[in-house]
Coordinates of C-alpha atoms in Angstrom, one line a residue:
Chain A
M1230 CA 84.8 -46.2 11.6
S1231 CA 81.9 -44.7 13.4
T1232 CA 78.5 -45.2 11.9
E1233 CA 77.0 -42.3 13.9
L1234 CA 76.1 -39.2 12.0
E1235 CA 78.3 -36.2 12.7
P1236 CA 76.3 -33.0 13.0
L1237 CA 77.2 -30.5 10.3
A1238 CA 80.0 -28.3 11.4
D1239 CA 79.4 -24.6 11.9
P1240 CA 80.6 -23.1 8.6
G1241 CA 81.5 -19.9 10.4
L1242 CA 81.2 -16.4 8.8
P1243 CA 81.9 -16.0 5.1
H1244 CA 85.3 -14.8 4.2
H1245 CA 85.5 -11.0 3.8
V1246 CA 85.9 -10.1 0.2
H1247 CA 87.4 -6.7 -0.5
R1248 CA 85.9 -4.5 -3.2
K1249 CA 87.9 -3.5 -6.3
A1250 CA 88.0 0.1 -5.1
D1251 CA 89.6 -1.1 -1.8
T1252 CA 92.6 -2.6 -3.6
D1253 CA 92.8 -1.0 -7.1
P1254 CA 93.5 2.8 -7.1
A1255 CA 92.2 3.0 -10.7
A1256 CA 88.9 1.4 -9.6
E1257 CA 88.7 3.8 -6.7
K1258 CA 89.1 6.8 -9.0
R1259 CA 86.4 5.4 -11.3
A1260 CA 84.0 4.9 -8.4
E1261 CA 84.6 8.4 -7.2
R1262 CA 83.9 9.7 -10.7
Q1263 CA 80.7 7.7 -11.0
V1264 CA 79.4 9.0 -7.6
S1265 CA 80.1 12.6 -8.6
I1266 CA 78.5 12.1 -12.0
L1267 CA 75.3 11.0 -10.2
F1268 CA 75.4 14.1 -8.0
L1269 CA 76.0 16.3 -11.0
L1270 CA 72.9 14.7 -12.7
S1271 CA 70.9 15.6 -9.7
A1272 CA 72.2 19.2 -9.9
A1273 CA 71.2 19.2 -13.6
G1274 CA 67.7 18.0 -12.6
T1275 CA 67.3 21.0 -10.2
L1276 CA 68.4 23.4 -12.9
L1277 CA 65.8 21.9 -15.2
F1278 CA 63.2 22.3 -12.5
I1279 CA 64.1 26.0 -11.9
Y1280 CA 64.3 26.7 -15.6
S1281 CA 60.9 25.1 -16.3
F1282 CA 59.3 26.9 -13.4
I1283 CA 60.5 30.3 -14.4
W1284 CA 60.9 30.3 -18.1
I1285 CA 58.6 27.8 -19.7
P1286 CA 55.2 29.5 -20.1
T1287 CA 52.3 27.5 -18.6
D1288 CA 50.4 27.2 -21.9
V1289 CA 53.1 25.5 -24.0
F1290 CA 52.4 22.0 -25.0
V1291 CA 54.8 19.4 -26.6
F1292 CA 53.9 16.2 -28.3
L1293 CA 55.5 13.1 -26.9
P1294 CA 55.1 9.6 -28.1
L1295 CA 52.8 7.6 -25.7
L1296 CA 52.0 10.6 -23.5
G1297 CA 50.4 12.7 -26.3
N1298 CA 50.1 16.5 -26.0
T1299 CA 51.7 17.4 -22.7
N1300 CA 52.1 20.6 -20.9
A1301 CA 55.9 21.4 -21.1
H1302 CA 55.9 23.6 -17.9
Q1303 CA 54.5 20.8 -15.7
L1304 CA 56.6 18.2 -17.5
G1305 CA 59.8 20.1 -16.9
I1306 CA 59.0 20.8 -13.2
G1307 CA 58.1 17.2 -12.5
T1308 CA 61.0 15.6 -14.5
G1309 CA 63.5 18.0 -13.1
L1310 CA 62.6 17.6 -9.4
G1311 CA 62.2 13.8 -9.9
L1312 CA 65.7 13.5 -11.4
A1313 CA 67.2 15.8 -8.7
L1314 CA 65.8 13.7 -5.8
F1315 CA 66.5 10.3 -7.4
F1316 CA 70.1 11.0 -8.3
I1317 CA 71.0 12.4 -4.8
G1318 CA 69.8 9.0 -3.5
A1319 CA 71.5 7.0 -6.2
G1320 CA 74.8 8.9 -5.6
A1321 CA 74.6 8.3 -1.9
V1322 CA 74.0 4.6 -2.4
H1323 CA 76.7 4.1 -4.9
W1324 CA 79.1 6.0 -2.7
A1325 CA 78.3 3.9 0.3
K1326 CA 78.5 0.7 -1.6
T1327 CA 81.8 1.4 -3.4
L1328 CA 83.9 3.8 -1.3
M1329 CA 82.7 4.2 2.3
P1330 CA 84.7 2.1 4.9
D1331 CA 84.1 -1.5 4.3
E1332 CA 84.1 -2.8 7.8
E1333 CA 82.0 -5.8 8.9
V1334 CA 80.7 -5.6 12.4
I1335 CA 79.3 -8.6 14.1
A1336 CA 76.7 -8.1 16.8
Q1337 CA 75.6 -11.2 18.6
R1338 CA 71.9 -11.6 19.4
H1339 CA 70.9 -12.1 23.1
E1340 CA 67.8 -13.3 24.7
M1341 CA 65.3 -10.4 25.2
R1342 CA 64.0 -11.7 28.6
S1343 CA 65.4 -10.1 31.7
S1344 CA 67.0 -12.5 34.2
D1345 CA 64.8 -14.0 37.0
E1346 CA 66.6 -12.0 39.7
D1347 CA 65.9 -8.7 37.9
R1348 CA 62.3 -9.6 37.4
A1349 CA 61.8 -10.6 41.1
S1350 CA 63.5 -7.4 42.3
F1351 CA 61.3 -5.2 40.0
V1352 CA 58.1 -6.8 41.5
E1353 CA 59.5 -6.3 45.0
T1354 CA 60.1 -2.6 44.4
V1355 CA 56.6 -2.0 43.0
K1356 CA 55.0 -3.7 46.0
E1357 CA 57.1 -1.8 48.5
E1358 CA 56.4 1.6 46.9
A1359 CA 52.7 0.9 46.6
G1360 CA 52.6 0.1 50.3
K1361 CA 54.3 3.4 51.1
V1362 CA 51.7 5.4 49.0
Q1363 CA 48.9 3.6 51.1
L1364 CA 46.6 3.6 48.1
G1365 CA 44.8 0.6 49.5
R1366 CA 44.0 2.4 52.7
R1367 CA 43.0 5.8 51.2
S1368 CA 39.9 4.6 49.2
L1369 CA 38.4 8.2 48.9
I1370 CA 41.5 9.4 47.0
K1371 CA 41.6 6.2 44.9
R1372 CA 37.9 6.6 43.8
S1373 CA 38.0 10.4 43.2
L1374 CA 41.2 10.0 41.1
G1375 CA 39.4 7.3 39.1
L1376 CA 36.5 9.6 38.4
A1377 CA 38.8 12.5 37.4
L1378 CA 40.8 10.3 35.0
G1379 CA 37.7 8.7 33.5
L1380 CA 36.0 12.1 32.9
V1381 CA 39.1 13.7 31.3
G1382 CA 39.2 10.7 29.0
L1383 CA 35.7 11.5 27.8
S1384 CA 36.6 15.1 26.7
P1385 CA 37.8 14.1 23.3
L1386 CA 34.5 12.4 22.6
I1387 CA 32.6 15.5 23.6
M1388 CA 34.6 17.5 21.1
L1389 CA 33.3 15.3 18.3
R1390 CA 30.1 17.3 18.5
D1391 CA 32.0 20.2 16.9
L1392 CA 32.3 18.2 13.6
G1393 CA 29.1 20.0 12.3
P1394 CA 25.5 20.8 12.9
L1395 CA 23.2 17.9 13.7
P1396 CA 21.3 16.7 10.7
E1397 CA 17.9 17.2 12.5
Q1398 CA 15.2 16.5 10.0
S1399 CA 17.3 17.1 6.9
L1400 CA 18.0 13.4 6.2
L1401 CA 14.3 12.5 6.4
K1402 CA 12.9 15.3 4.2
T1403 CA 13.6 16.7 0.8
T1404 CA 12.3 19.9 -0.8
W1405 CA 9.8 18.0 -2.9
D1406 CA 6.3 18.5 -1.8
K1407 CA 2.8 18.3 -3.2
G1408 CA 2.3 20.7 -6.1
I1409 CA 6.0 21.7 -6.6
R1410 CA 6.9 21.9 -10.2
V1411 CA 9.5 19.6 -11.8
V1412 CA 12.3 21.8 -13.4
T1413 CA 15.4 20.8 -15.4
D1414 CA 18.8 20.5 -13.8
P1415 CA 20.5 22.8 -14.9
G1416 CA 18.3 25.3 -16.6
N1417 CA 15.4 25.3 -14.1
R1418 CA 12.7 25.1 -16.8
P1419 CA 9.4 23.4 -16.1
L1420 CA 8.6 20.4 -18.1
R1421 CA 5.4 19.1 -19.7
P1422 CA 4.7 15.5 -20.4
E1423 CA 4.9 16.0 -24.1
D1424 CA 8.5 17.3 -23.7
L1425 CA 9.6 13.7 -22.9
E1426 CA 9.2 11.1 -25.7
V1427 CA 9.4 7.4 -25.0
G1428 CA 13.0 6.5 -24.3
A1429 CA 13.8 10.0 -22.9
I1430 CA 15.3 10.8 -19.6
A1431 CA 15.4 14.2 -17.8
H1432 CA 17.5 15.2 -14.8
V1433 CA 15.3 17.3 -12.6
L1434 CA 15.0 19.3 -9.4
P1435 CA 12.1 20.8 -7.5
E1436 CA 11.2 24.4 -8.5
I1437 CA 12.4 27.0 -5.9
K1438 CA 12.0 30.8 -5.8
D1439 CA 15.7 31.5 -6.2
P1440 CA 17.3 28.9 -8.4
E1441 CA 20.5 30.9 -8.7
H1442 CA 21.2 30.2 -5.1
R1443 CA 20.2 26.6 -4.8
K1444 CA 22.1 25.0 -2.0
L1445 CA 24.5 22.1 -2.9
S1446 CA 23.2 20.3 0.2
D1447 CA 19.7 20.5 -1.2
I1448 CA 20.7 19.3 -4.7
A1449 CA 22.4 16.3 -3.0
K1450 CA 19.0 15.0 -1.8
D1451 CA 16.5 16.6 -4.2
A1452 CA 18.1 15.4 -7.5
A1453 CA 15.6 13.2 -9.3
I1454 CA 15.2 11.7 -12.8
L1455 CA 12.2 11.4 -15.0
I1456 CA 12.0 8.5 -17.5
R1457 CA 9.4 7.9 -20.0
V1458 CA 8.5 4.4 -21.1
R1459 CA 5.4 3.0 -22.7
P1460 CA 2.7 2.7 -19.9
S1461 CA 2.1 -0.9 -20.9
E1462 CA 5.7 -1.7 -20.0
L1463 CA 5.3 -0.6 -16.3
K1464 CA 4.8 -3.5 -13.9
L1465 CA 3.7 -1.6 -10.8
S1466 CA 1.1 -2.0 -8.1
E1467 CA -2.0 0.0 -8.7
E1468 CA -1.0 2.5 -6.0
R1469 CA 2.5 3.0 -7.6
M1470 CA 0.9 3.1 -11.1
A1471 CA -1.0 6.2 -9.9
W1472 CA 2.3 7.8 -9.0
T1473 CA 3.3 7.8 -12.7
H1474 CA 1.9 10.0 -15.5
E1475 CA 1.3 8.6 -19.0
G1476 CA 4.4 6.3 -18.7
I1477 CA 6.6 9.0 -17.1
I1478 CA 8.0 7.7 -13.9
A1479 CA 10.2 9.7 -11.4
F1480 CA 12.8 8.4 -9.0
S1481 CA 15.2 9.9 -6.6
K1482 CA 18.7 10.1 -8.3
I1483 CA 20.5 9.4 -5.1
C1484 CA 21.6 5.8 -4.8
S1485 CA 20.2 3.9 -1.8
H1486 CA 23.6 2.3 -1.3
M1487 CA 26.2 5.1 -0.9
G1488 CA 24.4 8.2 -2.4
C1489 CA 26.0 8.5 -5.8
P1490 CA 23.9 9.9 -8.7
V1491 CA 22.2 6.9 -10.3
A1492 CA 22.0 8.1 -13.8
L1493 CA 23.3 5.5 -16.3
Y1494 CA 20.1 4.8 -18.1
E1495 CA 20.1 2.1 -20.7
Q1496 CA 17.1 2.8 -22.9
T1497 CA 17.1 -0.7 -24.4
T1498 CA 17.1 -2.7 -21.1
K1499 CA 15.3 0.0 -19.1
H1500 CA 18.0 -0.5 -16.4
L1501 CA 19.3 2.4 -14.3
L1502 CA 22.9 1.9 -13.1
C1503 CA 24.9 3.5 -10.4
P1504 CA 28.3 4.5 -11.7
C1505 CA 30.0 4.0 -8.4
H1506 CA 29.3 0.4 -7.5
Q1507 CA 27.2 -0.9 -10.4
S1508 CA 24.0 -1.3 -8.5
T1509 CA 21.4 -1.9 -11.1
F1510 CA 17.8 -0.9 -10.8
D1511 CA 15.0 -2.1 -13.0
V1512 CA 12.8 0.9 -14.0
P1513 CA 9.6 -0.9 -15.1
T1514 CA 9.3 -2.7 -11.7
G1515 CA 9.8 0.4 -9.7
A1516 CA 13.6 0.5 -9.6
K1517 CA 13.8 -2.9 -8.0
V1518 CA 17.5 -3.8 -7.3
I1519 CA 18.5 -6.5 -9.7
F1520 CA 22.3 -6.4 -9.2
G1521 CA 24.8 -4.8 -6.9
P1522 CA 25.2 -3.7 -3.3
A1523 CA 22.1 -1.4 -3.0
A1524 CA 19.7 -2.7 -0.4
R1525 CA 16.6 -0.9 -1.4
P1526 CA 14.8 0.3 -4.6
L1527 CA 15.2 4.0 -5.4
P1528 CA 12.4 6.0 -3.8
Q1529 CA 9.7 6.7 -6.3
L1530 CA 8.3 10.2 -6.5
A1531 CA 4.6 10.6 -7.1
I1532 CA 4.0 12.9 -10.1
T1533 CA 1.1 14.4 -11.9
V1534 CA 0.3 17.6 -13.9
D1535 CA -1.0 21.0 -12.8
D1536 CA -3.7 23.1 -14.4
E1537 CA -1.2 24.6 -16.9
G1538 CA -0.1 21.1 -18.0
Y1539 CA 3.3 21.2 -16.2
L1540 CA 4.6 18.2 -14.3
I1541 CA 4.5 18.5 -10.6
A1542 CA 5.1 16.3 -7.5
A1543 CA 1.8 14.9 -6.3
A1544 CA 3.3 14.2 -2.8
P1545 CA 6.7 14.3 -1.1
F1546 CA 8.9 11.2 -1.1
D1547 CA 7.2 8.7 1.2
E1548 CA 10.6 7.5 2.5
P1549 CA 14.0 9.1 3.1
V1550 CA 16.2 9.2 0.0
G1551 CA 19.8 8.1 -0.2
P1552 CA 21.8 5.7 1.8
S1553 CA 20.9 4.2 5.1
F1554 CA 21.6 5.9 8.4
W1555 CA 21.1 5.0 12.1
E1556 CA 17.7 6.6 12.7
R1557 CA 16.2 5.4 9.4
N1558 CA 13.2 3.1 9.8
I1559 CA 14.0 0.7 7.0
Chain B
M581 CA 1.8 25.3 -96.0
A582 CA 0.9 28.2 -93.7
P583 CA -1.4 26.2 -91.3
G584 CA 1.3 23.5 -91.1
L585 CA 3.9 26.1 -90.0
L586 CA 1.4 27.7 -87.6
V587 CA 0.8 24.3 -85.9
V588 CA 4.5 23.7 -85.7
A589 CA 5.2 27.3 -84.3
L590 CA 2.4 27.0 -81.8
F591 CA 3.6 23.6 -80.7
L592 CA 7.2 25.0 -80.2
I593 CA 6.0 28.0 -78.3
G594 CA 3.8 25.9 -76.2
G595 CA 6.5 23.4 -75.5
I596 CA 9.1 26.1 -74.6
Y597 CA 6.5 27.8 -72.4
S598 CA 5.6 24.7 -70.6
I599 CA 9.3 23.9 -69.8
A600 CA 10.2 27.5 -68.9
A601 CA 7.1 28.0 -66.7
T602 CA 7.4 24.8 -64.7
P603 CA 7.2 26.1 -61.1
D604 CA 10.4 25.6 -59.1
N605 CA 8.7 23.8 -56.3
A606 CA 7.6 21.2 -58.7
T607 CA 11.2 20.6 -59.8
A608 CA 12.2 20.5 -56.2
S609 CA 9.4 18.0 -55.4
N610 CA 10.4 15.9 -58.4
A611 CA 14.1 16.0 -57.2
R612 CA 12.9 15.0 -53.7
S613 CA 10.8 12.1 -55.1
A614 CA 13.9 11.0 -57.1
L615 CA 16.0 11.1 -53.9
I616 CA 13.4 9.1 -51.9
E617 CA 13.2 6.7 -54.8
E618 CA 17.0 6.3 -54.8
G619 CA 17.0 5.9 -51.0
K620 CA 14.4 3.2 -51.2
N621 CA 16.5 1.3 -53.7
I622 CA 19.5 1.5 -51.4
F623 CA 17.3 0.5 -48.5
M624 CA 16.0 -2.5 -50.4
R625 CA 19.5 -3.7 -51.2
G626 CA 21.3 -2.9 -48.0
C627 CA 18.8 -2.7 -45.1
S628 CA 15.6 -4.5 -45.8
S629 CA 16.9 -8.0 -44.9
C630 CA 16.9 -7.0 -41.3
H631 CA 14.6 -3.9 -41.1
G632 CA 11.9 -5.3 -43.3
L633 CA 10.8 -4.5 -46.9
N634 CA 8.7 -1.5 -45.6
A635 CA 11.1 -0.6 -42.8
E636 CA 8.6 -2.1 -40.4
G637 CA 11.2 -3.9 -38.4
S638 CA 11.7 -7.6 -37.6
G639 CA 12.6 -9.9 -34.7
I640 CA 16.3 -8.8 -35.1
A641 CA 16.0 -5.1 -36.0
P642 CA 13.7 -2.3 -34.9
S643 CA 11.1 -0.5 -37.1
L644 CA 12.5 2.6 -38.7
I645 CA 9.1 4.3 -39.2
G646 CA 9.2 7.6 -37.4
V647 CA 12.9 7.5 -36.4
G648 CA 13.5 10.4 -38.7
A649 CA 16.4 11.5 -40.9
A650 CA 18.6 12.4 -37.9
S651 CA 18.6 8.7 -36.8
V652 CA 19.6 7.4 -40.2
D653 CA 22.3 10.0 -40.6
F654 CA 23.8 9.1 -37.2
Q655 CA 23.7 5.4 -37.6
V656 CA 24.9 5.2 -41.2
A657 CA 27.3 8.1 -41.3
T658 CA 29.1 6.9 -38.2
G659 CA 29.4 3.4 -39.8
R660 CA 27.3 1.8 -37.1
M661 CA 24.8 0.7 -39.7
P662 CA 24.9 -1.6 -41.5
M663 CA 26.0 -3.7 -38.6
A664 CA 29.1 -5.8 -39.2
D665 CA 27.9 -8.5 -36.7
M666 CA 25.0 -9.0 -34.4
S667 CA 26.9 -8.5 -31.2
Q668 CA 25.9 -6.5 -28.2
Q669 CA 26.4 -3.1 -29.8
A670 CA 27.0 -1.6 -33.2
M671 CA 30.3 0.2 -33.2
R672 CA 31.6 3.2 -34.9
K673 CA 33.5 2.3 -38.1
K674 CA 34.2 3.6 -41.6
P675 CA 30.9 4.4 -43.2
V676 CA 29.8 1.9 -45.9
Y677 CA 27.7 4.4 -47.9
S678 CA 28.7 7.8 -49.5
P679 CA 27.3 11.0 -48.1
E680 CA 25.0 11.2 -51.1
E681 CA 23.7 7.7 -50.5
I682 CA 23.2 8.4 -46.8
A683 CA 21.2 11.6 -47.7
A684 CA 19.0 9.5 -50.0
L685 CA 18.5 6.8 -47.3
A686 CA 17.7 9.5 -44.8
A687 CA 15.2 11.2 -47.2
Y688 CA 13.5 7.7 -47.7
V689 CA 13.2 7.0 -44.0
A690 CA 12.0 10.5 -43.2
S691 CA 9.3 10.1 -45.9
L692 CA 7.8 7.1 -44.1
A693 CA 6.7 9.1 -41.0
P694 CA 7.7 12.4 -39.4
G695 CA 10.8 12.2 -37.1
P696 CA 13.7 14.3 -36.0
A697 CA 15.4 16.0 -39.0
I698 CA 19.2 16.4 -39.5
P699 CA 20.3 19.7 -37.9
T700 CA 21.5 22.2 -40.5
A701 CA 24.9 23.8 -40.4
E702 CA 23.2 27.0 -39.2
Q703 CA 21.7 25.2 -36.3
L704 CA 25.1 23.7 -35.5
N705 CA 27.1 26.8 -35.1
Y706 CA 28.3 25.8 -31.6
E707 CA 31.3 28.2 -31.8
R708 CA 28.8 31.1 -31.9
D709 CA 25.9 29.8 -29.9
G710 CA 27.6 27.5 -27.3
N711 CA 29.0 28.3 -23.9
V712 CA 31.8 26.1 -22.6
A713 CA 31.1 26.5 -18.9
E714 CA 27.4 25.8 -19.3
G715 CA 28.2 22.8 -21.5
G716 CA 30.5 21.4 -18.9
E717 CA 27.8 21.7 -16.2
L718 CA 25.2 20.1 -18.5
F719 CA 27.6 17.3 -19.4
R720 CA 28.4 16.4 -15.8
T721 CA 24.7 16.2 -15.0
N722 CA 23.5 14.5 -18.0
C723 CA 26.3 12.6 -19.8
A724 CA 29.3 12.1 -17.5
M725 CA 27.8 9.0 -15.8
C726 CA 28.0 6.9 -18.9
H727 CA 30.5 8.8 -21.2
N728 CA 33.1 9.5 -18.4
A729 CA 33.7 13.0 -16.9
A730 CA 36.2 13.7 -19.7
A731 CA 34.0 12.2 -22.5
Q732 CA 36.3 9.2 -22.9
G733 CA 33.5 6.7 -22.8
G734 CA 32.8 3.9 -20.3
A735 CA 31.4 0.5 -19.7
L736 CA 27.7 -0.4 -19.5
T737 CA 26.1 -3.8 -18.6
A738 CA 26.5 -7.1 -20.5
G739 CA 29.3 -5.9 -22.9
K740 CA 27.6 -2.7 -23.9
Y741 CA 29.5 0.5 -23.6
A742 CA 29.1 4.3 -23.9
P743 CA 31.6 5.2 -26.7
T744 CA 34.2 7.9 -26.5
L745 CA 33.1 11.2 -27.8
M746 CA 36.6 12.2 -29.0
G747 CA 36.7 12.9 -32.7
V748 CA 32.9 12.6 -33.2
E749 CA 31.4 15.1 -35.7
P750 CA 29.3 17.8 -34.0
V751 CA 26.3 16.8 -36.1
H752 CA 26.5 13.2 -34.9
I753 CA 26.7 14.3 -31.2
Y754 CA 23.6 16.4 -31.8
E755 CA 21.7 13.6 -33.6
A756 CA 22.6 11.1 -30.8
M757 CA 21.1 13.5 -28.2
I758 CA 17.8 13.9 -30.1
T759 CA 17.4 10.3 -31.3
G760 CA 18.8 8.3 -28.4
P761 CA 20.7 5.6 -30.4
Q762 CA 21.0 2.0 -29.0
A763 CA 21.1 2.1 -25.1
M764 CA 21.4 5.9 -25.0
P765 CA 18.2 7.7 -23.8
V766 CA 16.6 10.6 -25.7
F767 CA 17.4 14.1 -24.5
G768 CA 14.5 16.1 -25.9
D769 CA 14.6 19.8 -26.7
Q770 CA 12.9 20.8 -23.4
A771 CA 15.1 18.6 -21.2
I772 CA 18.2 20.1 -23.0
T773 CA 17.4 23.0 -25.3
P774 CA 19.1 23.3 -28.7
E775 CA 21.4 26.0 -27.3
E776 CA 22.3 23.8 -24.4
K777 CA 23.1 21.0 -26.8
L778 CA 25.5 23.3 -28.7
S779 CA 27.1 24.2 -25.3
I780 CA 27.7 20.5 -24.7
I781 CA 29.2 20.1 -28.1
K782 CA 31.4 23.1 -27.6
W783 CA 32.6 21.7 -24.2
I784 CA 33.3 18.2 -25.8
K785 CA 35.3 20.0 -28.6
S786 CA 37.2 22.0 -26.0
V787 CA 38.2 18.8 -24.1
E788 CA 39.2 17.2 -27.4
S789 CA 41.6 20.1 -28.4
E790 CA 42.9 20.7 -24.9
G791 CA 46.3 19.3 -24.1
S792 CA 47.1 17.5 -20.9
Y793 CA 47.9 20.2 -18.3
G794 CA 49.0 17.8 -15.5
G795 CA 51.6 15.9 -17.5
A796 CA 50.6 12.4 -18.8
S797 CA 46.8 12.1 -18.9
L798 CA 46.9 8.3 -19.0
G799 CA 43.8 8.2 -21.2
K800 CA 41.8 10.4 -18.8
V801 CA 39.9 7.3 -17.7
G802 CA 40.4 7.8 -14.0
P803 CA 41.9 5.6 -11.3
V804 CA 42.2 2.4 -13.4
T805 CA 45.2 3.4 -15.5
E806 CA 46.6 5.5 -12.7
G807 CA 46.5 2.6 -10.3
L808 CA 47.9 0.2 -12.9
L809 CA 50.8 2.5 -13.6
G810 CA 51.4 3.2 -9.8
W811 CA 51.4 -0.5 -9.0
V812 CA 53.2 -1.8 -11.9
L813 CA 55.8 0.9 -12.7
G814 CA 56.0 2.5 -9.3
L815 CA 56.3 -0.6 -7.2
G816 CA 58.3 -2.4 -9.9
S817 CA 61.0 0.3 -9.9
L818 CA 61.0 0.3 -6.1
I819 CA 61.7 -3.4 -6.1
G820 CA 64.4 -2.9 -8.6
I821 CA 66.0 -0.3 -6.3
A822 CA 65.7 -2.5 -3.3
V823 CA 67.5 -5.3 -5.2
W824 CA 70.3 -2.8 -6.2
L825 CA 70.6 -1.6 -2.6
A826 CA 71.0 -5.2 -1.2
T827 CA 73.6 -6.4 -3.7
K828 CA 77.2 -6.1 -2.6
A829 CA 79.5 -3.9 -4.7
R830 CA 82.4 -5.6 -6.3

């Protein structure tokens, strides 16, 4: 007896097993029925879709367990079309699996690489044709073609300019300026210091002549918040302390991370949170970032009161509000 | 005999007169004092261990001097106070005290120092004085960051949360805005006027009664439940279909 190990013999392809429907006429009939039932279910789904679209009014609600009060019109449309599409697919799959010709085709895999002769002859052809074109000799043509192709490639980049007007100074400046009154958002009412008690917050905008037509693009950078704390709780430099008024401190509401409205204010911890990425700003220390992805504190707005006792901005923001951009000097 | 009768008659007339002529405000003031007294008794039994014998506060609970009746009504009538445990946040639960007891407590705390009063039913007629569209705008600017754009509530830091506003009494929504309970800031009557507060309440009530127009609302909490359902149910059923496609029919 040989002690050498025999390699495992090639087991070959598995034996072809016929399906029941191939051999048993009753099973074939049954499979046919099943396929047509699936298609009929699809048709029923379409009918439900059409019925819901036309005859169920849009304000009818039905109570469903788990889903609660649900709009019957939308529910019928969605369920109907969903069933219609699903059962066409299910029917087709079941048909293919049970009744379509059950032939097994074997396709052998070949190497992807071309033969060495083919590769050599291809290189030969390229060289020969390139010689005929005389590109090496006609350098003027070669260079001018290079320029033309390069420039035409630039044209899509030029068209990027059409994406919108250039920001100009709009990213650097807001509407806030010295003497502009602080008004509520919405409502546009001026505020006095006594309107805010300790623990209060107010969402504000700068006063403008025509508040009915305030531009959304202006609100997006002008939005600010007023928060009142006890003056003794503020831990600010003398300069920044002068920017507050009797414990009222104003910040830009636009997050220095991605520009979301930072307005989750926790009265107990005096933290301002951004709802988008949970950047957390500590109000008493001048909105210092204590958690989250924001890189800078929220810009503080210097405020004071005018002769009539209303809160006004004492100066414009001393830095651009909102997220970073290329031209911003940190 | 006659002088004796006269004395008795005079005494009777005088007595009846003194009872009949007692001014109404004096009765009201007496009733008020009685209410405050009752409130003080309830406070002593149920609240003073944390808030101090004179409601002056302690290391574990704030002073209640000047918080006003509105604050008491909000905290006690929504069951937040008395607190069940000293966790991050007092939550809404079944109130411990009856409405009469809460009124007495509120009267007692309001008697300590002036503070926001409980709004009357006339002040709370949001159906008449509110405006849904304006309320929605105000809500999105002032409230949606914490309470979610559909007033379903949301998470804050360190285990605190902004509760859902569904099923909250209008009076309690109003009181929360004027008193700023727990982590919530105060929204004064200039920052949001009383009419605007009613608009916010009307908007919240319209969200509450509104059915789900787009089919299943999935709790109206945004991408979390939607993503969960998409990944678990959507991808799960696709995997199931893939398995079915690959099995050979018998």
